[in-house]
Coordinates of C-alpha atoms and ligand atoms in Angstrom, one line a residue:
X612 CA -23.7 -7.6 -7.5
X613 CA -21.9 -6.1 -4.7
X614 CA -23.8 -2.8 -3.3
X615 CA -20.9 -0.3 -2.1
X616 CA -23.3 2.5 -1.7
X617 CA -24.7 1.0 1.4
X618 CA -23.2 2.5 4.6
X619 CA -22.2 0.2 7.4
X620 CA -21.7 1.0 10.7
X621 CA -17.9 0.4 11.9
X622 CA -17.9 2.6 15.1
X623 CA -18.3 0.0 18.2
X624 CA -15.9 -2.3 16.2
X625 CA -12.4 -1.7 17.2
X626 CA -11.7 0.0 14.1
X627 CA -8.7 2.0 13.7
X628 CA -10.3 4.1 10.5
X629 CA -13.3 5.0 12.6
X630 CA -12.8 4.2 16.8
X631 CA -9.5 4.7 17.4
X632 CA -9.4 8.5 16.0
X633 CA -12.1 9.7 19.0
X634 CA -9.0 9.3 21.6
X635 CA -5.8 10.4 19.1
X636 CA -8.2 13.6 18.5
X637 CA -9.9 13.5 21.6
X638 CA -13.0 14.5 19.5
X639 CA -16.2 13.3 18.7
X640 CA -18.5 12.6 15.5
X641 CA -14.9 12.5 13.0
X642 CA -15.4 11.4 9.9
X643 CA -12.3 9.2 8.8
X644 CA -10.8 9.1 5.3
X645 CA -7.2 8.1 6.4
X646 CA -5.9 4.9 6.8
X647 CA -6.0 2.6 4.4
X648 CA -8.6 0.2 4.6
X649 CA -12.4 0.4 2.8
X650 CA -15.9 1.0 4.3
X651 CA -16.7 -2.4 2.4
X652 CA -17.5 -5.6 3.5
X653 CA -15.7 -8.3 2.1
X654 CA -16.0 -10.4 -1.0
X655 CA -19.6 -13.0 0.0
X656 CA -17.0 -15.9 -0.8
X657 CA -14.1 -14.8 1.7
X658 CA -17.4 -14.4 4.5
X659 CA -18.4 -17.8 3.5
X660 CA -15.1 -19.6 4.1
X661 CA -14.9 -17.9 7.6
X662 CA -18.3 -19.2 7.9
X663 CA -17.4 -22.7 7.3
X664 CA -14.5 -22.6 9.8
X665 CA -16.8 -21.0 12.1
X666 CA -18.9 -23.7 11.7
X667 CA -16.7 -26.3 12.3
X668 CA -15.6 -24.6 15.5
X669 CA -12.1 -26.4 16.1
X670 CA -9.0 -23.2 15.2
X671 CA -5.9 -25.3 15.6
X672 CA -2.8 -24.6 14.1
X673 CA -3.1 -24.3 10.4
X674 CA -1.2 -25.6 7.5
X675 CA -0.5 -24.0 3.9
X676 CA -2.6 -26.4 1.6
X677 CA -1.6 -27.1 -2.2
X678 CA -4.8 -25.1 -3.1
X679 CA -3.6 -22.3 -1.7
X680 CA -0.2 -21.9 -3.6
X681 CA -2.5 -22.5 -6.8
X682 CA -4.8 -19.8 -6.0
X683 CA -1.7 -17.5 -5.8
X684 CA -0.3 -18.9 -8.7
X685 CA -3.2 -18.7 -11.1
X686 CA -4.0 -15.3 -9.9
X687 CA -0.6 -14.0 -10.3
X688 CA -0.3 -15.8 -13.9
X689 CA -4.0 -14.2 -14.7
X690 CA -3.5 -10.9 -13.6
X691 CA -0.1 -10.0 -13.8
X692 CA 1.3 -12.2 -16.4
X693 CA 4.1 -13.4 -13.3
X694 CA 4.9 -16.7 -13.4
X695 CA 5.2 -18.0 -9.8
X696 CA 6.8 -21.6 -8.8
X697 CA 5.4 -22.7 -5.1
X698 CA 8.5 -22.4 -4.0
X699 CA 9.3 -19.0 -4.7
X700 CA 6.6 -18.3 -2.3
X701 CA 7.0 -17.6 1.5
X702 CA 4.2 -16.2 3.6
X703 CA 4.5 -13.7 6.2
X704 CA 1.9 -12.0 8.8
X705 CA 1.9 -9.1 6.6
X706 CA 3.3 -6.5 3.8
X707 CA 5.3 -4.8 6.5
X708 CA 6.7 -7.5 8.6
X709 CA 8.3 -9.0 5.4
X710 CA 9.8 -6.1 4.8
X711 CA 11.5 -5.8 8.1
X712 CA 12.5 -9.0 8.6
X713 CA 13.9 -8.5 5.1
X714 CA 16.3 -5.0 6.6
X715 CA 17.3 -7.1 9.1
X716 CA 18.4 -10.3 6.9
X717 CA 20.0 -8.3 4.3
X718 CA 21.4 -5.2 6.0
X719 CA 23.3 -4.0 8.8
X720 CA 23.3 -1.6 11.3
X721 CA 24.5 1.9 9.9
X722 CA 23.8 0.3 6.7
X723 CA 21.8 2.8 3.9
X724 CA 18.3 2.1 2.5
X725 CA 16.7 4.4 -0.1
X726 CA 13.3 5.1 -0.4
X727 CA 11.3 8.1 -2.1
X728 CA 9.9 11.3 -0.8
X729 CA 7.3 11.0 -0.5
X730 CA 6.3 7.3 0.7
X731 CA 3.9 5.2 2.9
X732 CA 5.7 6.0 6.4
X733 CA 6.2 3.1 7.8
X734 CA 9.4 2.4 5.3
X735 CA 11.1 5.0 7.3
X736 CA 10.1 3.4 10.8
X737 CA 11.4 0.4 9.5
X738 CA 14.4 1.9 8.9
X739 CA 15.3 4.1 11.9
X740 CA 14.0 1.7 14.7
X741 CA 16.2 -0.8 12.8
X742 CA 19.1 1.9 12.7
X743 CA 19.7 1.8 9.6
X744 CA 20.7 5.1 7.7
X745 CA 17.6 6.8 5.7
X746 CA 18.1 8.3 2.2
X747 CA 15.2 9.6 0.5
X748 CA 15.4 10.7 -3.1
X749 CA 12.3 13.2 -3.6
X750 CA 9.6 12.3 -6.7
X751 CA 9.2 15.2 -8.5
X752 CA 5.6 16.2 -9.8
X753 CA 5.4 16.9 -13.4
X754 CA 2.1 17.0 -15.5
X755 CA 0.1 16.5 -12.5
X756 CA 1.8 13.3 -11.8
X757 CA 5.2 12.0 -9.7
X758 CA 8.3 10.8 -11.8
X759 CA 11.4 9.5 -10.4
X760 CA 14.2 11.6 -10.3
X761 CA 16.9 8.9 -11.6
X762 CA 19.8 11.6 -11.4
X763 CA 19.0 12.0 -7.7
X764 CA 18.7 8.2 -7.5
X765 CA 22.2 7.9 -8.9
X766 CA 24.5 10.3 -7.0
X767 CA 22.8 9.6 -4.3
X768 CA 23.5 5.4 -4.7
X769 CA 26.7 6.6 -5.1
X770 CA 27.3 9.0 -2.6
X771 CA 25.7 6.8 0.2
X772 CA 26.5 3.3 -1.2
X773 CA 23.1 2.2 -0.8
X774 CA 22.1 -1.5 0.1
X775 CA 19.0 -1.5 -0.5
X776 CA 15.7 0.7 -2.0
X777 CA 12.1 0.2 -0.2
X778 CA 10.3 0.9 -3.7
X779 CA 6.5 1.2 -3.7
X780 CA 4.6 0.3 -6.8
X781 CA 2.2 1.2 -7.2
X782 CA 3.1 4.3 -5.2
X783 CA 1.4 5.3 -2.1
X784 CA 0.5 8.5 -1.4
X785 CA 0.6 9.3 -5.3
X786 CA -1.5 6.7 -6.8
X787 CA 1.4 6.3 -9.6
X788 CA 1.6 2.8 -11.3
X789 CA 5.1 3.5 -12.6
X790 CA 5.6 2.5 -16.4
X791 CA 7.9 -0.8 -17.4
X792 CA 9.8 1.4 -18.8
X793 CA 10.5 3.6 -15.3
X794 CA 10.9 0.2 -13.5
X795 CA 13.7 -0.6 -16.3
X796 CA 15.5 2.6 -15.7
X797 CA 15.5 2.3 -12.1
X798 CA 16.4 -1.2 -12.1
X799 CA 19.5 -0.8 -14.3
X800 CA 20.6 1.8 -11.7
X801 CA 20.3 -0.9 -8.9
X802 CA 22.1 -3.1 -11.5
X803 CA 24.9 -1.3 -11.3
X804 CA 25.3 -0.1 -8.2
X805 CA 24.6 -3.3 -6.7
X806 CA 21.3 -2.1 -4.7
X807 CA 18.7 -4.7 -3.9
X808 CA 15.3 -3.7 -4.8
X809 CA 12.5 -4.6 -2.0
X810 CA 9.4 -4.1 -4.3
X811 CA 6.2 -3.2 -2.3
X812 CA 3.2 -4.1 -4.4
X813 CA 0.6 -4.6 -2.3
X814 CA -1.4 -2.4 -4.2
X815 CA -1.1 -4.1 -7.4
X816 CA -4.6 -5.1 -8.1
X817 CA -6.0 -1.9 -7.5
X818 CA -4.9 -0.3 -11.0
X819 CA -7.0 1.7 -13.6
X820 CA -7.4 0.7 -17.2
X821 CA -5.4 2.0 -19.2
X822 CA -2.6 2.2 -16.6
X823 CA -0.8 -1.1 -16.6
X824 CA 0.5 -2.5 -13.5
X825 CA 4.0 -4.2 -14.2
X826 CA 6.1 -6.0 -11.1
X827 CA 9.3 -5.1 -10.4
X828 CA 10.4 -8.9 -11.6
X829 CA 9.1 -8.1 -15.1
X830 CA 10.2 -5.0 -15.7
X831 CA 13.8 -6.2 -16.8
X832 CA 15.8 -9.2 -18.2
X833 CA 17.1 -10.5 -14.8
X834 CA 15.8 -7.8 -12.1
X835 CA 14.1 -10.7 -10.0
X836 CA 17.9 -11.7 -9.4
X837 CA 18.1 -8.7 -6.7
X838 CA 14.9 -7.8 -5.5
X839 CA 12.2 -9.5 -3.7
X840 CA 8.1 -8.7 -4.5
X841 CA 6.3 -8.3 -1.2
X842 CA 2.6 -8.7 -1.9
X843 CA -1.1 -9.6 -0.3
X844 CA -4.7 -9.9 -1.4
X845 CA -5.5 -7.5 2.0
X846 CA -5.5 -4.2 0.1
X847 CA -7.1 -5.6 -2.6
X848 CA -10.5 -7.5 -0.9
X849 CA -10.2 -5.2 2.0
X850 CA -8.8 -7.5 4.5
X851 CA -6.4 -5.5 6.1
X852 CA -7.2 -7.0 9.7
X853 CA -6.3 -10.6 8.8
X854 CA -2.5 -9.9 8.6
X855 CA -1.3 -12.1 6.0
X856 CA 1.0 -11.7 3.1
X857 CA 3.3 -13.2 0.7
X858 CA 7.0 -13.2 -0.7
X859 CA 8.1 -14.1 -3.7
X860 CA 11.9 -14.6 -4.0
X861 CA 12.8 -16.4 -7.5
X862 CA 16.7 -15.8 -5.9
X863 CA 17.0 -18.4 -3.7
X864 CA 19.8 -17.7 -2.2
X865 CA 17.8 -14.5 -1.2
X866 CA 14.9 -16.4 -0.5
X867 CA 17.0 -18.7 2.1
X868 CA 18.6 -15.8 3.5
X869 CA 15.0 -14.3 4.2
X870 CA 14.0 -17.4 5.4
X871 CA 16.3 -17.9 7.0
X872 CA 16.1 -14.4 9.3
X873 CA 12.2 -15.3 9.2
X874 CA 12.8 -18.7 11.4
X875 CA 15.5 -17.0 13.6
X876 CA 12.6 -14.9 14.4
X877 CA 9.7 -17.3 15.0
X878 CA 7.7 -15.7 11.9
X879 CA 7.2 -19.1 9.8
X880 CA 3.6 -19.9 11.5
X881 CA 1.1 -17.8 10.3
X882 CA -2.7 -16.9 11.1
X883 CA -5.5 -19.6 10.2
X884 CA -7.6 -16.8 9.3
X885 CA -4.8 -15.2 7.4
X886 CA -4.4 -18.0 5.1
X887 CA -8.3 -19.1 4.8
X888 CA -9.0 -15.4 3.8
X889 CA -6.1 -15.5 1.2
X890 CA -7.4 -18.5 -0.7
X891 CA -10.7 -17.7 -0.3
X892 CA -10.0 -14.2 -1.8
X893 CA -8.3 -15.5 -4.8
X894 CA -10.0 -18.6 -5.9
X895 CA -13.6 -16.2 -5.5
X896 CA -13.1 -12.5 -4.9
X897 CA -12.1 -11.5 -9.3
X898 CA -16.1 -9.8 -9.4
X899 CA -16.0 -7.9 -6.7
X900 CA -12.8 -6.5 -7.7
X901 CA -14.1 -6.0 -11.1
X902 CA -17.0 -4.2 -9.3
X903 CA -14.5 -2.1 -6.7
X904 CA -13.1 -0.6 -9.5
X905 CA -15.1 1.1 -11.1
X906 CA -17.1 2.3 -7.8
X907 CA -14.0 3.5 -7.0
X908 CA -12.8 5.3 -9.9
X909 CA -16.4 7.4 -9.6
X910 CA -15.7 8.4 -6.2
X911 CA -12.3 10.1 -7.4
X912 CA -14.0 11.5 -10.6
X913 CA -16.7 12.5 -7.7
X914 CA -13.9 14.2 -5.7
X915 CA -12.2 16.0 -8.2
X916 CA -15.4 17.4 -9.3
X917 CA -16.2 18.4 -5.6
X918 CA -12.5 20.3 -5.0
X919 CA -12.8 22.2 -9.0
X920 CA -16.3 23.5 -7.7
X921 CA -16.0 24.3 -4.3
X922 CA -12.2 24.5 -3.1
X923 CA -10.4 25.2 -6.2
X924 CA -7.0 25.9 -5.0
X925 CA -6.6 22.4 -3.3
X926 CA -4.4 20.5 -6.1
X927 CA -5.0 17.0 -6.6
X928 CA -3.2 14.1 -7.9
X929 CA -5.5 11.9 -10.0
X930 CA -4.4 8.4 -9.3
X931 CA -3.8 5.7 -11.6
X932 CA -4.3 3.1 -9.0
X933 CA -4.8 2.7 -5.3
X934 CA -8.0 4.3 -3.5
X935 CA -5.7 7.2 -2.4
X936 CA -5.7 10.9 -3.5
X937 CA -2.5 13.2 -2.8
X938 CA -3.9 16.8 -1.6
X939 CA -1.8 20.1 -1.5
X940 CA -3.0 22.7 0.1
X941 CA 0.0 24.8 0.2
X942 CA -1.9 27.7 -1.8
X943 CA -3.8 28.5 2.0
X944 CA -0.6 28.9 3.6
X945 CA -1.3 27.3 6.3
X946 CA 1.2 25.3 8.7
X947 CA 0.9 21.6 9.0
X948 CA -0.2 21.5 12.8
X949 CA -3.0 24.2 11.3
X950 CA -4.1 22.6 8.5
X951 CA -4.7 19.4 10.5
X952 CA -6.3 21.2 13.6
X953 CA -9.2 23.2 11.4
X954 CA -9.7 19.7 9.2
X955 CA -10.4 17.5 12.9
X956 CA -11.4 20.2 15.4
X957 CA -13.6 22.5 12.6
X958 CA -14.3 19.7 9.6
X959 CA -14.5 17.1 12.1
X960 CA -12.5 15.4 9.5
X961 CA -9.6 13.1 9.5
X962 CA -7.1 12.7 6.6
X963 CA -3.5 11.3 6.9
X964 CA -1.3 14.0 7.4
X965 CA 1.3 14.6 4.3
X966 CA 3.9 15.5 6.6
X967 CA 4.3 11.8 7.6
X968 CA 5.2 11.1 4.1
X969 CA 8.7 12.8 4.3
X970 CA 9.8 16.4 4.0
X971 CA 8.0 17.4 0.5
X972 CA 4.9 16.0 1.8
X973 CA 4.5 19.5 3.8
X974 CA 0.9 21.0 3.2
X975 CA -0.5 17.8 2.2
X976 CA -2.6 15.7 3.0
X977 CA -3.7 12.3 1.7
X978 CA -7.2 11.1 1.5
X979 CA -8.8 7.8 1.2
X980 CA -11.9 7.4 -0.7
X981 CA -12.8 3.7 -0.5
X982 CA -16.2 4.2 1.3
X983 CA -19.7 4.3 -0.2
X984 CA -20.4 7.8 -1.7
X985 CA -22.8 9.2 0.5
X986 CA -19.9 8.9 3.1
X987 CA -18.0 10.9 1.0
X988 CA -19.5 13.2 -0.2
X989 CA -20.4 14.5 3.7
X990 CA -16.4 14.1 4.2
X991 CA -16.0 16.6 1.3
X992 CA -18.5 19.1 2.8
X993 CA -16.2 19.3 5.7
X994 CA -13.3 19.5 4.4
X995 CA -15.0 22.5 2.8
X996 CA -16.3 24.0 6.2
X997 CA -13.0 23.3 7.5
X998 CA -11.0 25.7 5.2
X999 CA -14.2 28.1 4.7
Ligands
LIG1023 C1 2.3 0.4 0.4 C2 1.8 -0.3 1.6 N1 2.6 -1.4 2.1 C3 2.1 -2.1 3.2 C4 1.0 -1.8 3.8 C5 0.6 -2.5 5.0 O1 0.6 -3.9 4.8 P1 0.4 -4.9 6.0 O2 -0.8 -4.5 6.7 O3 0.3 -6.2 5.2 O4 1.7 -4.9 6.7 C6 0.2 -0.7 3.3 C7 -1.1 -0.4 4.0 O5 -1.7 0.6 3.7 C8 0.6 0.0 2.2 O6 -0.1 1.0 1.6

């Protein structure tokens, strides 16, 4: 039995959560719940393969073993009822560096991507330093939760013939693990307007019963035609560090195409550690997820508890999935420089700041509560002290 209640000391480690925020804020004693990663160590059988290479002491270049595509492909079968062939698979040095090399194989400059408003940031980056033209279609919040607004989606595949939509799912900042049936909608649209789908679903493990994750491939009778599933077992066994993820392309002429962009760049070799960590995860790391879960899921029921008593007018987004909560703290009034200066230089607090999110993520603010409660709960306080 995994014990996530016990603190463990990150600063002194290189840590972007917890050491890199004393210079960005030129502050000291913050208390981070930003950036995605958990105050967890990893699953004992991920430690224990490390260990073994360790051991052995030789870190040559590293090859992708038959018992690693089977650890992706029964866990993908198990959990997500995909079926995966080996070789639909293609593995990358990370979530995000598929995804770029994927704008760069299958658009142009000038060319327009869509993604929502608001999303994880770095789709936009993407994006813009690749110069391509952003559209964002905004989610719109309804009972407490986002929906996609499909009419928006439409005119606005129309208007800007689109190439391609960055889609999260689940979706980070909101925590939404959109329905087959919104998948279906939005995947007829692409359909149509000949859009490709990039489907991030990195977060796909980290799903609430009775939410239901589906993948974008099996949401509709052909969608893995046009759209590619970028995925990893980082975000799931908290192995953010190790940089490693996988593609699968059931297209193969998209999957050449990506693979082909991936060899032009020199991307095909990938991390010993990235790979031992990925097998290990999978063939060993199902109980401590099964633990994470539910450790998780009382640290949100803890925070929503904690804002109702104390800080009422803060509205929350209860996710479905992901270890991220959407705040708004519009009702205060305050600007987003404001709000972030009293939460780091009063709370001594960090959060990701909604703004980064896209335009409708103004007077937000997205917190991370993957850490053991004690942690926490001391966040919360100052969060509170920073708005008293
Ligand atoms: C939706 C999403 N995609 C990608 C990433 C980053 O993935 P990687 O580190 O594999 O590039 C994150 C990290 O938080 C994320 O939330």
């Amino acid at each position: 039995m995994t014990n996530f209640d016990q603190p463990i000391e990150r600063l002194g480690t290189n840590s972007v959560k917890w050491d890199a925020i004393l210079q960005m804020y030129n502050e000291q004693e913050l208390l981070p719940l930003w950036i995605a990663d958990m105050d967890f160590k990893a699953p004992a059988g991920v430690l224990q393969a490390y260990q073994k290479l360790l051991d052995h002491g030789v870190l040559g270049y590293a090859d992708t073993p038959e018992s690693l595509y089977t650890a992706i492909i029964d866990w993908e079968k198990k959990h997500h009822q995909l079926i995966i062939e080996k070789e639909e698979i293609l593995f990358f040095s990370g979530v995000l560096a598929g995804i770029a090399t994927a704008v760069q194989a299958f658009t142009k400059p000038n060319d327009t991507i869509l993604i929502h408003d608001p999303v994880y940031p770095p789709f936009a980056n993407i994006i813009t330093t690749n110069h391509r033209q952003l559209v964002r279609s905004q989610l719109i919040e309804e009972n407490g939760h986002f929906v996609m607004d499909f009419g928006d989606i439409e005119e606005k595949f129309k208007q800007h013939q689109v190439k391609v939509m960055i889609l999260c799912n689940p979706h980070n900042p909101g925590g939404r693990v959109w329905l087959k049936e919104e998948l279906q909608q939005l995947g007829e649209l692409c359909r149509k307007y000949g859009v490709l789908v990039f489907s991030d679903e990195i977060h796909q493990d980290l799903v609430f019963s009775p939410n239901e994750m589906t993948s974008f491939f099996a949401a509709g009778e052909g969608f893995s035609d046009f759209s590619l599933q970028f995925t990893s077992m980082t975000k799931t066994f908290n192995l953010a560090g190790i940089k490693n993820s996988i593609v699968f392309a059931k297209n193969e002429k998209l999957r050449k195409q990506l693979e082909h962009k991936q060899t032009e760049n020199f991307q095909q070799e990938i991390n010993t550690f990235g790979l031992i960590g990925m097998e290990a995860a999978y063939e060993t790391g199902e109980e401590w997820l099964a633990e994470l879960l539910p450790y998780i899921q009382s640290n949100i029921a803890y925070t929503m508890t904690f804002f109702q008593e104390h800080l009422p007018k803060v509205k929350i987004m209860k996710p479905e999935g992901t270890y991220l909560l959407w705040l708004d703290f519009s009702a205060y009034g305050l600007a987003d420089e404001e709000l972030e200066e009293r939460l780091v230089h009063k709370g001594k607090v960090v959060l990701n700041a909604g703004i980064s999110y896209g335009p409708s993520g103004k007077q937000h603010m997205r917190l991370n509560v993957a850490c053991p409660q004690v942690i926490l709960a001391e966040g919360l306080k100052r969060i509170a002290a920073a708005l008293s």
